[in-house]
Amino acid sequence: MKFSAIHLGVVKVLFAVAVVLAASLAGTCTFAQQYLNARAVGGVVVDAQGMLTKAEAVDLQELERLQKHELGRAVAQEMAAKVPLRKVSLSRINQLLKESLAQGLGIPPEVYCLGGLQDILYVIADPDKKDILLVGPAEAWKAGPNGVLVGQTSGRAVMLLDDLVVALRSLSSPRPEVISCSINPRSETIPALQQFTRRIPRGVSAEVVARELEQILGPQAVSISGVPEDSHFARVMVAADYRMKRLGLGLDRSPVPGLPPFTAFVRAQAAGMMPRWWLVPEVSQISRDNEGLVWEISELRVKTLTETEFVSTRQGETKASGNVPGTERWAEAMTQKYEELAQVDPVFDQLRNCMELAIVAAIIVSHKLPQRVGADLSCLMDENGIERARVQPARYVPTQSVIAPLSRVSLVACGGVEINPWAIIQQSQKKEDLGQLRSQLALGGQSWWGN
């Protein structure tokens, strides 16, 4: 039986509704059930075979409706205001989650959204209160573009407890890895590609070459390391990487001015070029107090690196295949426009949030903050604690080749995302007056949050 696109869209909607009904009947609301219809995260969907493609309008519309219903309920008035500093207690969240699990209750939306945090400026471990605080700007949230929850006034993505849980558990595993994702041609297709590019007859049109490249390469492979491939954290990385490549190749028009496609920088070169870009975090400064209990993270931004720049930053690796001419100019443009782009397409802002949460998790884990101050984070950090979201893993992406208009050269983009939080916190410097913040930003009362 053949299905039209409309029929398939209806099936997806019915499936999403079934998930909602199952969640409401189950009695307990897990992370996976709260992040409803997560297959459309970041403006992409993944089918049962692991093939990633752009989300259809019906996917995003249904996701937005479900988010508004489940996660978009009216925010308490005292939490709704946009504030420069909100304090979120991990120990008190941990206790709240323990009680919720014991009573078979769901996780409140305000906890799922970490009180609306959009940035973490301070990590404060308090031995007197046996607590760890995350402190930063926050506001109330709403369903935003491409299924991302964003601030009601700023439009910036809010941080999710699920991503923090994944970061904490991944970095505290017995053999933690650098967190990364990449989308590249499968290794077994490279010999055929090299043979093809060496034997292209004169006079063959660029369109024919492009289509042949797509046939030879087939689906590109998605590779995930450092976090579970079926986690929301991994899906955010893949979605941002995928959307970056589509912008670079000009398959999607940039929603912000000043970010032309990479094809605008290409002149005459050999056929079948593969420009490579990598998204990585960059922190202007990271500081700690004398005891290593109070940390300050200053101005985290996402930087786009070329292949040569990326390899040069990795210890023990000194060789790179060399940049395709023009990749540096596009990488610079992408870096300069990233914040503006993230405002319009918040999956890029969500990626920045994941990077920052990884840094926070690395601070907490590598400096043993829970053990040092007696903070119980077991429900967050233990695999048998709260259940994290599980989404269909992305394993393949259709290869799409484009033609550079000035050179008539075919292009296929590669690269990925890498987050090495240990390299960043190793650059931390002591800042004596940070210790004062422990008393200045102390969280009073019994609530798990405060302004």
CSV table of C-alpha atoms in Angstrom, one decimal:
chain,number,residue,atom,x,y,z
A,1,MET,CA,0.0,0.0,0.0
A,2,LYS,CA,1.4,3.4,-1.0
A,3,PHE,CA,1.1,6.4,1.3
A,4,SER,CA,1.1,10.1,0.2
A,5,ALA,CA,3.1,12.7,2.1
A,6,ILE,CA,-0.2,13.9,3.6
A,7,HIS,CA,-1.0,10.3,4.8
A,8,LEU,CA,2.5,9.9,6.3
A,9,GLY,CA,2.1,13.3,8.1
A,10,VAL,CA,-1.2,12.2,9.6
A,11,VAL,CA,0.4,8.9,10.8
A,12,LYS,CA,3.1,10.9,12.5
A,13,VAL,CA,0.6,13.1,14.2
A,14,LEU,CA,-1.5,10.1,15.4
A,15,PHE,CA,1.7,8.5,16.7
A,16,ALA,CA,2.6,11.6,18.7
A,17,VAL,CA,-0.9,11.8,20.1
A,18,ALA,CA,-0.7,8.2,21.1
A,19,VAL,CA,2.6,8.9,22.9
A,20,VAL,CA,0.8,11.7,24.9
A,21,LEU,CA,-2.1,9.5,25.8
A,22,ALA,CA,0.3,6.7,26.9
A,23,ALA,CA,2.2,9.2,29.0
A,24,SER,CA,-0.9,10.4,30.7
A,25,LEU,CA,-2.2,6.9,31.4
A,26,ALA,CA,1.2,5.7,32.7
A,27,GLY,CA,1.0,7.7,35.9
A,28,THR,CA,4.6,8.8,35.9
A,29,CYS,CA,5.9,11.3,33.4
A,30,THR,CA,9.5,10.4,32.3
A,31,PHE,CA,11.9,12.8,30.5
A,32,ALA,CA,11.1,10.9,27.3
A,33,GLN,CA,7.4,11.5,27.7
A,34,GLN,CA,7.9,15.2,28.7
A,35,TYR,CA,9.9,16.0,25.6
A,36,LEU,CA,7.0,15.0,23.4
A,37,ASN,CA,7.5,14.0,19.8
A,38,ALA,CA,11.3,14.6,20.2
A,39,ARG,CA,11.8,13.2,16.7
A,40,ALA,CA,11.4,16.8,15.5
A,41,VAL,CA,14.1,18.3,17.7
A,42,GLY,CA,16.1,21.1,16.1
A,43,GLY,CA,14.0,21.2,12.9
A,44,VAL,CA,15.0,17.6,11.8
A,45,VAL,CA,13.4,14.2,12.0
A,46,VAL,CA,14.9,10.7,12.1
A,47,ASP,CA,13.1,7.7,10.7
A,48,ALA,CA,13.2,4.1,12.0
A,49,GLN,CA,16.3,3.3,9.9
A,50,GLY,CA,18.2,6.3,11.4
A,51,MET,CA,18.0,8.5,8.3
A,52,LEU,CA,18.0,12.2,9.2
A,53,THR,CA,16.1,14.8,7.1
A,54,LYS,CA,14.5,18.2,7.5
A,55,ALA,CA,11.3,18.2,9.6
A,56,GLU,CA,8.0,18.8,7.7
A,57,ALA,CA,5.6,21.5,8.8
A,58,VAL,CA,3.2,19.0,10.3
A,59,ASP,CA,6.0,17.6,12.6
A,60,LEU,CA,6.8,21.0,13.9
A,61,GLN,CA,3.2,22.2,14.3
A,62,GLU,CA,2.3,19.1,16.3
A,63,LEU,CA,5.4,19.4,18.4
A,64,GLU,CA,4.7,23.0,19.2
A,65,ARG,CA,1.1,22.2,20.1
A,66,LEU,CA,2.1,19.4,22.4
A,67,GLN,CA,4.8,21.5,24.1
A,68,LYS,CA,2.4,24.3,24.7
A,69,HIS,CA,0.0,21.7,26.3
A,70,GLU,CA,2.6,19.8,28.4
A,71,LEU,CA,5.5,22.2,29.0
A,72,GLY,CA,4.0,25.6,28.2
A,73,ARG,CA,1.6,25.9,31.1
A,74,ALA,CA,1.4,29.3,32.7
A,75,VAL,CA,4.7,30.0,34.6
A,76,ALA,CA,4.4,31.0,38.2
A,77,GLN,CA,4.3,34.8,38.5
A,78,GLU,CA,7.4,34.9,40.8
A,79,MET,CA,9.4,32.9,38.2
A,80,ALA,CA,8.2,34.6,35.1
A,81,ALA,CA,10.2,37.8,35.3
A,82,LYS,CA,13.4,38.1,33.3
A,83,VAL,CA,16.2,38.4,35.8
A,84,PRO,CA,20.0,38.9,35.4
A,85,LEU,CA,20.8,36.2,38.1
A,86,ARG,CA,18.6,33.2,39.1
A,87,LYS,CA,19.9,30.7,41.5
A,88,VAL,CA,19.1,27.0,40.9
A,89,SER,CA,19.9,24.4,43.6
A,90,LEU,CA,20.9,21.0,42.3
A,91,SER,CA,20.6,19.4,45.7
A,92,ARG,CA,17.1,20.6,46.2
A,93,ILE,CA,16.1,19.5,42.7
A,94,ASN,CA,17.6,16.1,43.4
A,95,GLN,CA,15.4,15.8,46.6
A,96,LEU,CA,12.3,17.0,44.7
A,97,LEU,CA,12.9,14.4,42.0
A,98,LYS,CA,13.3,11.7,44.6
A,99,GLU,CA,10.0,12.6,46.1
A,100,SER,CA,8.3,12.8,42.7
A,101,LEU,CA,9.6,9.3,41.8
A,102,ALA,CA,8.5,7.9,45.1
A,103,GLN,CA,5.0,9.3,44.6
A,104,GLY,CA,4.7,8.4,40.9
A,105,LEU,CA,4.5,12.1,39.9
A,106,GLY,CA,5.9,13.8,36.8
A,107,ILE,CA,8.7,16.3,36.7
A,108,PRO,CA,7.4,19.8,36.8
A,109,PRO,CA,8.0,21.9,33.7
A,110,GLU,CA,9.8,24.6,35.6
A,111,VAL,CA,12.3,21.9,36.9
A,112,TYR,CA,12.6,20.4,33.4
A,113,CYS,CA,13.5,23.9,32.1
A,114,LEU,CA,15.9,24.6,35.0
A,115,GLY,CA,14.0,27.6,36.1
A,116,GLY,CA,14.4,29.2,32.7
A,117,LEU,CA,18.2,29.4,32.9
A,118,GLN,CA,19.7,30.6,29.6
A,119,ASP,CA,23.3,30.9,30.7
A,120,ILE,CA,25.4,29.8,33.6
A,121,LEU,CA,27.8,32.4,34.9
A,122,TYR,CA,28.6,30.8,38.3
A,123,VAL,CA,28.9,27.3,39.7
A,124,ILE,CA,28.9,27.5,43.5
A,125,ALA,CA,29.5,24.6,45.8
A,126,ASP,CA,28.4,25.4,49.4
A,127,PRO,CA,29.7,23.0,52.1
A,128,ASP,CA,27.6,24.7,54.8
A,129,LYS,CA,24.3,23.9,52.9
A,130,LYS,CA,25.6,20.8,51.2
A,131,ASP,CA,24.5,22.2,47.9
A,132,ILE,CA,25.6,23.1,44.4
A,133,LEU,CA,24.1,26.2,42.8
A,134,LEU,CA,23.9,27.1,39.1
A,135,VAL,CA,23.5,30.9,38.7
A,136,GLY,CA,22.8,32.9,35.6
A,137,PRO,CA,20.2,34.9,33.7
A,138,ALA,CA,16.7,33.4,33.3
A,139,GLU,CA,13.2,34.1,32.2
A,140,ALA,CA,9.9,32.4,31.5
A,141,TRP,CA,9.7,30.1,28.5
A,142,LYS,CA,7.5,29.3,25.5
A,143,ALA,CA,7.6,27.0,22.5
A,144,GLY,CA,9.9,28.5,19.9
A,145,PRO,CA,11.0,27.8,16.3
A,146,ASN,CA,11.9,24.2,15.3
A,147,GLY,CA,10.6,22.8,18.6
A,148,VAL,CA,13.0,24.6,20.8
A,149,LEU,CA,11.8,26.1,24.1
A,150,VAL,CA,12.9,29.7,24.3
A,151,GLY,CA,12.6,32.7,26.6
A,152,GLN,CA,9.3,34.6,26.3
A,153,THR,CA,11.0,38.0,25.8
A,154,SER,CA,14.5,37.3,24.5
A,155,GLY,CA,13.8,34.3,22.3
A,156,ARG,CA,17.0,32.6,23.6
A,157,ALA,CA,16.9,28.9,24.2
A,158,VAL,CA,16.4,27.8,27.8
A,159,MET,CA,18.5,25.1,29.3
A,160,LEU,CA,17.0,21.6,29.9
A,161,LEU,CA,17.6,19.4,32.9
A,162,ASP,CA,17.8,16.4,30.6
A,163,ASP,CA,20.9,17.8,28.8
A,164,LEU,CA,22.5,18.5,32.2
A,165,VAL,CA,21.7,14.9,33.3
A,166,VAL,CA,23.3,13.5,30.2
A,167,ALA,CA,26.4,15.6,30.6
A,168,LEU,CA,26.8,14.7,34.3
A,169,ARG,CA,26.4,11.0,33.7
A,170,SER,CA,28.5,10.9,30.6
A,171,LEU,CA,31.5,12.8,32.1
A,172,SER,CA,31.3,10.7,35.3
A,173,SER,CA,31.4,7.4,33.5
A,174,PRO,CA,34.5,5.2,34.1
A,175,ARG,CA,35.9,6.0,30.7
A,176,PRO,CA,34.6,9.5,29.6
A,177,GLU,CA,35.3,10.7,26.1
A,178,VAL,CA,35.4,14.0,24.3
A,179,ILE,CA,31.8,14.8,23.3
A,180,SER,CA,31.4,15.0,19.5
A,181,CYS,CA,29.3,14.4,16.5
A,182,SER,CA,30.4,14.3,12.8
A,183,ILE,CA,28.7,13.8,9.5
A,184,ASN,CA,31.1,12.4,6.9
A,185,PRO,CA,31.2,10.1,3.9
A,186,ARG,CA,31.5,6.4,4.9
A,187,SER,CA,35.0,5.1,4.6
A,188,GLU,CA,34.2,2.3,2.2
A,189,THR,CA,33.0,4.9,-0.4
A,190,ILE,CA,36.2,6.9,-0.5
A,191,PRO,CA,38.2,4.7,-2.9
A,192,ALA,CA,35.4,4.8,-5.5
A,193,LEU,CA,35.2,8.5,-5.1
A,194,GLN,CA,38.9,9.0,-5.6
A,195,GLN,CA,38.8,6.8,-8.7
A,196,PHE,CA,35.9,8.8,-10.1
A,197,THR,CA,37.5,12.2,-9.5
A,198,ARG,CA,40.7,11.1,-11.3
A,199,ARG,CA,38.9,9.9,-14.4
A,200,ILE,CA,36.2,12.5,-15.0
A,201,PRO,CA,36.2,13.0,-18.8
A,202,ARG,CA,36.6,16.5,-20.2
A,203,GLY,CA,33.4,18.3,-21.0
A,204,VAL,CA,31.2,16.5,-18.5
A,205,SER,CA,28.7,19.0,-17.0
A,206,ALA,CA,28.9,19.9,-13.3
A,207,GLU,CA,25.4,18.7,-12.8
A,208,VAL,CA,26.3,15.2,-14.0
A,209,VAL,CA,29.4,15.1,-11.7
A,210,ALA,CA,27.3,16.2,-8.8
A,211,ARG,CA,24.6,13.5,-9.3
A,212,GLU,CA,27.4,10.9,-9.7
A,213,LEU,CA,29.0,12.0,-6.5
A,214,GLU,CA,25.8,11.5,-4.6
A,215,GLN,CA,25.4,8.0,-6.1
A,216,ILE,CA,28.9,7.0,-5.2
A,217,LEU,CA,28.9,8.4,-1.7
A,218,GLY,CA,25.3,7.3,-0.8
A,219,PRO,CA,24.2,8.3,2.7
A,220,GLN,CA,26.8,9.9,4.9
A,221,ALA,CA,27.4,8.4,8.3
A,222,VAL,CA,26.6,10.1,11.6
A,223,SER,CA,29.1,9.4,14.3
A,224,ILE,CA,28.5,10.2,18.0
A,225,SER,CA,31.0,10.0,20.9
A,226,GLY,CA,31.0,11.0,24.5
A,227,VAL,CA,27.2,11.0,25.0
A,228,PRO,CA,24.5,8.3,24.2
A,229,GLU,CA,23.6,8.4,20.6
A,230,ASP,CA,19.9,8.3,21.5
A,231,SER,CA,20.0,11.3,23.9
A,232,HIS,CA,18.5,14.7,23.3
A,233,PHE,CA,22.0,16.1,23.8
A,234,ALA,CA,23.2,14.1,20.8
A,235,ARG,CA,20.3,15.1,18.7
A,236,VAL,CA,20.9,18.8,19.3
A,237,MET,CA,24.5,18.4,18.1
A,238,VAL,CA,23.5,16.5,15.0
A,239,ALA,CA,20.7,19.0,14.2
A,240,ALA,CA,23.0,22.0,14.5
A,241,ASP,CA,25.8,20.3,12.5
A,242,TYR,CA,23.3,19.4,9.8
A,243,ARG,CA,21.8,22.9,9.6
A,244,MET,CA,25.3,24.4,9.5
A,245,LYS,CA,26.2,22.3,6.5
A,246,ARG,CA,23.0,23.2,4.7
A,247,LEU,CA,23.7,26.9,5.2
A,248,GLY,CA,27.3,26.4,4.0
A,249,LEU,CA,26.3,24.7,0.8
A,250,GLY,CA,23.4,27.1,0.2
A,251,LEU,CA,20.8,24.4,0.4
A,252,ASP,CA,19.0,26.6,2.9
A,253,ARG,CA,19.0,30.4,2.6
A,254,SER,CA,20.6,32.1,5.6
A,255,PRO,CA,18.0,33.8,7.8
A,256,VAL,CA,20.5,36.5,8.7
A,257,PRO,CA,22.3,39.0,6.4
A,258,GLY,CA,26.0,38.8,6.0
A,259,LEU,CA,26.2,35.0,5.9
A,260,PRO,CA,26.4,34.0,2.2
A,261,PRO,CA,26.8,30.4,1.3
A,262,PHE,CA,30.3,29.0,0.9
A,263,THR,CA,29.7,28.6,-2.8
A,264,ALA,CA,30.1,32.4,-3.1
A,265,PHE,CA,33.8,32.0,-2.1
A,266,VAL,CA,34.7,29.2,-4.5
A,267,ARG,CA,36.7,29.7,-7.6
A,268,ALA,CA,38.0,27.1,-10.1
A,269,GLN,CA,39.2,24.0,-8.3
A,270,ALA,CA,39.3,20.2,-8.8
A,271,ALA,CA,35.9,18.4,-8.9
A,272,GLY,CA,34.4,16.9,-5.9
A,273,MET,CA,35.7,19.2,-3.2
A,274,MET,CA,34.7,18.5,0.4
A,275,PRO,CA,34.9,21.6,2.6
A,276,ARG,CA,35.0,20.7,6.4
A,277,TRP,CA,33.9,22.8,9.3
A,278,TRP,CA,33.7,22.2,13.0
A,279,LEU,CA,31.7,23.9,15.7
A,280,VAL,CA,33.6,24.2,19.0
A,281,PRO,CA,33.1,26.1,22.3
A,282,GLU,CA,35.4,29.0,23.2
A,283,VAL,CA,35.4,30.7,26.6
A,284,SER,CA,37.0,34.1,27.0
A,285,GLN,CA,37.9,33.4,30.6
A,286,ILE,CA,37.2,30.7,33.3
A,287,SER,CA,38.0,31.5,36.9
A,288,ARG,CA,37.9,29.7,40.3
A,289,ASP,CA,38.4,30.7,43.9
A,290,ASN,CA,41.3,29.4,46.0
A,291,GLU,CA,39.4,26.3,47.1
A,292,GLY,CA,38.0,25.4,43.7
A,293,LEU,CA,34.4,25.6,45.0
A,294,VAL,CA,33.3,28.8,43.2
A,295,TRP,CA,33.6,29.0,39.4
A,296,GLU,CA,33.0,31.8,37.0
A,297,ILE,CA,32.4,31.2,33.2
A,298,SER,CA,32.8,34.3,31.1
A,299,GLU,CA,31.3,34.7,27.6
A,300,LEU,CA,31.1,31.3,26.0
A,301,ARG,CA,30.7,31.6,22.3
A,302,VAL,CA,30.6,29.0,19.5
A,303,LYS,CA,33.4,29.2,17.0
A,304,THR,CA,33.6,27.7,13.5
A,305,LEU,CA,36.9,26.1,12.6
A,306,THR,CA,38.2,24.9,9.3
A,307,GLU,CA,39.7,21.4,9.1
A,308,THR,CA,43.3,22.7,9.5
A,309,GLU,CA,42.4,24.8,12.5
A,310,PHE,CA,40.4,22.0,14.1
A,311,VAL,CA,43.3,19.4,13.8
A,312,SER,CA,45.8,21.9,15.1
A,313,THR,CA,43.9,22.3,18.3
A,314,ARG,CA,43.9,18.5,19.0
A,315,GLN,CA,46.9,17.2,21.0
A,316,GLY,CA,48.9,14.5,19.2
A,317,GLU,CA,47.5,15.3,15.8
A,318,THR,CA,49.6,17.5,13.5
A,319,LYS,CA,48.4,16.5,10.0
A,320,ALA,CA,45.4,17.8,8.1
A,321,SER,CA,44.3,17.2,4.6
A,322,GLY,CA,44.4,21.0,4.0
A,323,ASN,CA,41.6,23.5,3.7
A,324,VAL,CA,39.5,23.8,0.5
A,325,PRO,CA,40.2,27.4,-0.6
A,326,GLY,CA,37.5,29.7,0.8
A,327,THR,CA,36.6,27.7,3.9
A,328,GLU,CA,38.4,30.1,6.1
A,329,ARG,CA,36.3,33.0,4.9
A,330,TRP,CA,33.1,31.1,5.5
A,331,ALA,CA,34.2,29.9,8.9
A,332,GLU,CA,34.9,33.5,9.9
A,333,ALA,CA,31.5,34.6,8.7
A,334,MET,CA,29.7,31.8,10.5
A,335,THR,CA,31.6,32.6,13.8
A,336,GLN,CA,30.8,36.3,13.5
A,337,LYS,CA,27.1,35.7,12.7
A,338,TYR,CA,26.6,32.8,15.1
A,339,GLU,CA,24.8,34.8,17.9
A,340,GLU,CA,22.6,36.5,15.4
A,341,LEU,CA,21.8,33.2,13.7
A,342,ALA,CA,21.1,31.5,17.1
A,343,GLN,CA,18.5,34.2,17.8
A,344,VAL,CA,16.5,33.2,14.6
A,345,ASP,CA,17.2,29.5,14.6
A,346,PRO,CA,17.5,28.6,18.3
A,347,VAL,CA,18.9,25.1,17.8
A,348,PHE,CA,22.2,26.9,17.4
A,349,ASP,CA,21.6,28.5,20.8
A,350,GLN,CA,20.6,25.1,22.2
A,351,LEU,CA,23.9,23.8,21.1
A,352,ARG,CA,25.7,26.6,22.9
A,353,ASN,CA,23.7,25.6,26.0
A,354,CYS,CA,24.7,22.0,25.7
A,355,MET,CA,28.3,23.1,25.4
A,356,GLU,CA,28.0,25.2,28.6
A,357,LEU,CA,26.3,22.4,30.5
A,358,ALA,CA,29.1,20.0,29.5
A,359,ILE,CA,31.6,22.5,31.0
A,360,VAL,CA,29.6,22.8,34.1
A,361,ALA,CA,29.4,19.0,34.4
A,362,ALA,CA,33.1,18.7,33.9
A,363,ILE,CA,33.7,21.2,36.8
A,364,ILE,CA,31.3,19.3,39.1
A,365,VAL,CA,32.7,15.8,38.2
A,366,SER,CA,36.5,16.5,37.8
A,367,HIS,CA,36.7,18.6,41.0
A,368,LYS,CA,34.5,16.1,42.9
A,369,LEU,CA,32.2,19.0,44.2
A,370,PRO,CA,29.4,16.7,45.4
A,371,GLN,CA,31.7,14.7,47.5
A,372,ARG,CA,33.6,17.7,48.8
A,373,VAL,CA,30.5,19.6,50.0
A,374,GLY,CA,28.2,16.6,50.8
A,375,ALA,CA,25.7,17.4,48.1
A,376,ASP,CA,23.4,14.5,47.1
A,377,LEU,CA,23.0,14.5,43.3
A,378,SER,CA,22.4,10.8,43.0
A,379,CYS,CA,19.1,11.1,41.2
A,380,LEU,CA,20.7,13.3,38.6
A,381,MET,CA,24.0,11.5,38.2
A,382,ASP,CA,23.2,7.8,38.6
A,383,GLU,CA,21.9,5.8,35.7
A,384,ASN,CA,19.2,4.3,37.9
A,385,GLY,CA,18.0,7.8,38.9
A,386,ILE,CA,15.5,9.7,36.8
A,387,GLU,CA,15.0,8.5,33.3
A,388,ARG,CA,16.5,10.6,30.5
A,389,ALA,CA,14.9,11.3,27.2
A,390,ARG,CA,15.5,8.7,24.5
A,391,VAL,CA,15.1,9.6,20.8
A,392,GLN,CA,15.6,7.7,17.6
A,393,PRO,CA,19.4,7.8,17.0
A,394,ALA,CA,20.5,9.6,13.8
A,395,ARG,CA,22.9,7.3,11.9
A,396,TYR,CA,22.7,8.6,8.3
A,397,VAL,CA,22.2,11.8,6.3
A,398,PRO,CA,21.5,11.9,2.6
A,399,THR,CA,24.5,13.1,0.6
A,400,GLN,CA,23.6,16.3,-1.3
A,401,SER,CA,26.1,17.9,-3.7
A,402,VAL,CA,25.8,21.5,-4.9
A,403,ILE,CA,27.4,23.4,-7.8
A,404,ALA,CA,29.5,26.5,-7.0
A,405,PRO,CA,28.1,29.0,-9.6
A,406,LEU,CA,31.4,30.7,-10.4
A,407,SER,CA,33.5,27.6,-10.8
A,408,ARG,CA,31.0,25.0,-11.7
A,409,VAL,CA,32.6,22.7,-9.1
A,410,SER,CA,30.6,20.2,-7.1
A,411,LEU,CA,30.7,20.3,-3.3
A,412,VAL,CA,29.9,18.0,-0.4
A,413,ALA,CA,30.2,19.4,3.1
A,414,CYS,CA,31.8,17.4,6.0
A,415,GLY,CA,32.8,18.0,9.6
A,416,GLY,CA,31.0,18.2,12.9
A,417,VAL,CA,30.8,19.4,16.5
A,418,GLU,CA,33.4,18.8,19.2
A,419,ILE,CA,33.1,19.7,23.0
A,420,ASN,CA,36.2,19.1,25.1
A,421,PRO,CA,35.2,20.6,28.4
A,422,TRP,CA,38.4,19.4,30.2
A,423,ALA,CA,40.6,21.4,27.9
A,424,ILE,CA,38.5,24.5,28.8
A,425,ILE,CA,38.6,24.1,32.6
A,426,GLN,CA,42.3,23.3,32.5
A,427,GLN,CA,42.7,26.9,31.4
A,428,SER,CA,41.0,28.2,34.6
A,429,GLN,CA,42.8,30.8,36.7
A,430,LYS,CA,42.5,31.7,40.4
A,431,LYS,CA,40.4,34.7,41.3
A,432,GLU,CA,40.5,35.3,45.0
A,433,ASP,CA,37.4,37.5,45.4
A,434,LEU,CA,35.1,34.8,43.9
A,435,GLY,CA,34.9,33.1,47.3
A,436,GLN,CA,32.8,36.0,48.5
A,437,LEU,CA,30.0,34.9,46.1
A,438,ARG,CA,29.2,31.9,48.3
A,439,SER,CA,27.6,34.1,50.9
A,440,GLN,CA,26.4,36.9,48.5
A,441,LEU,CA,24.5,34.4,46.3
A,442,ALA,CA,23.4,32.0,49.0
A,443,LEU,CA,19.9,30.5,48.4
A,444,GLY,CA,17.6,31.0,51.4
A,445,GLY,CA,14.3,29.5,52.3
A,446,GLN,CA,13.3,26.0,51.2
A,447,SER,CA,12.7,26.5,47.5
A,448,TRP,CA,14.9,24.9,44.9
A,449,TRP,CA,15.3,28.3,43.1
A,450,GLY,CA,15.6,32.0,43.9
A,451,ASN,CA,16.4,35.4,42.4
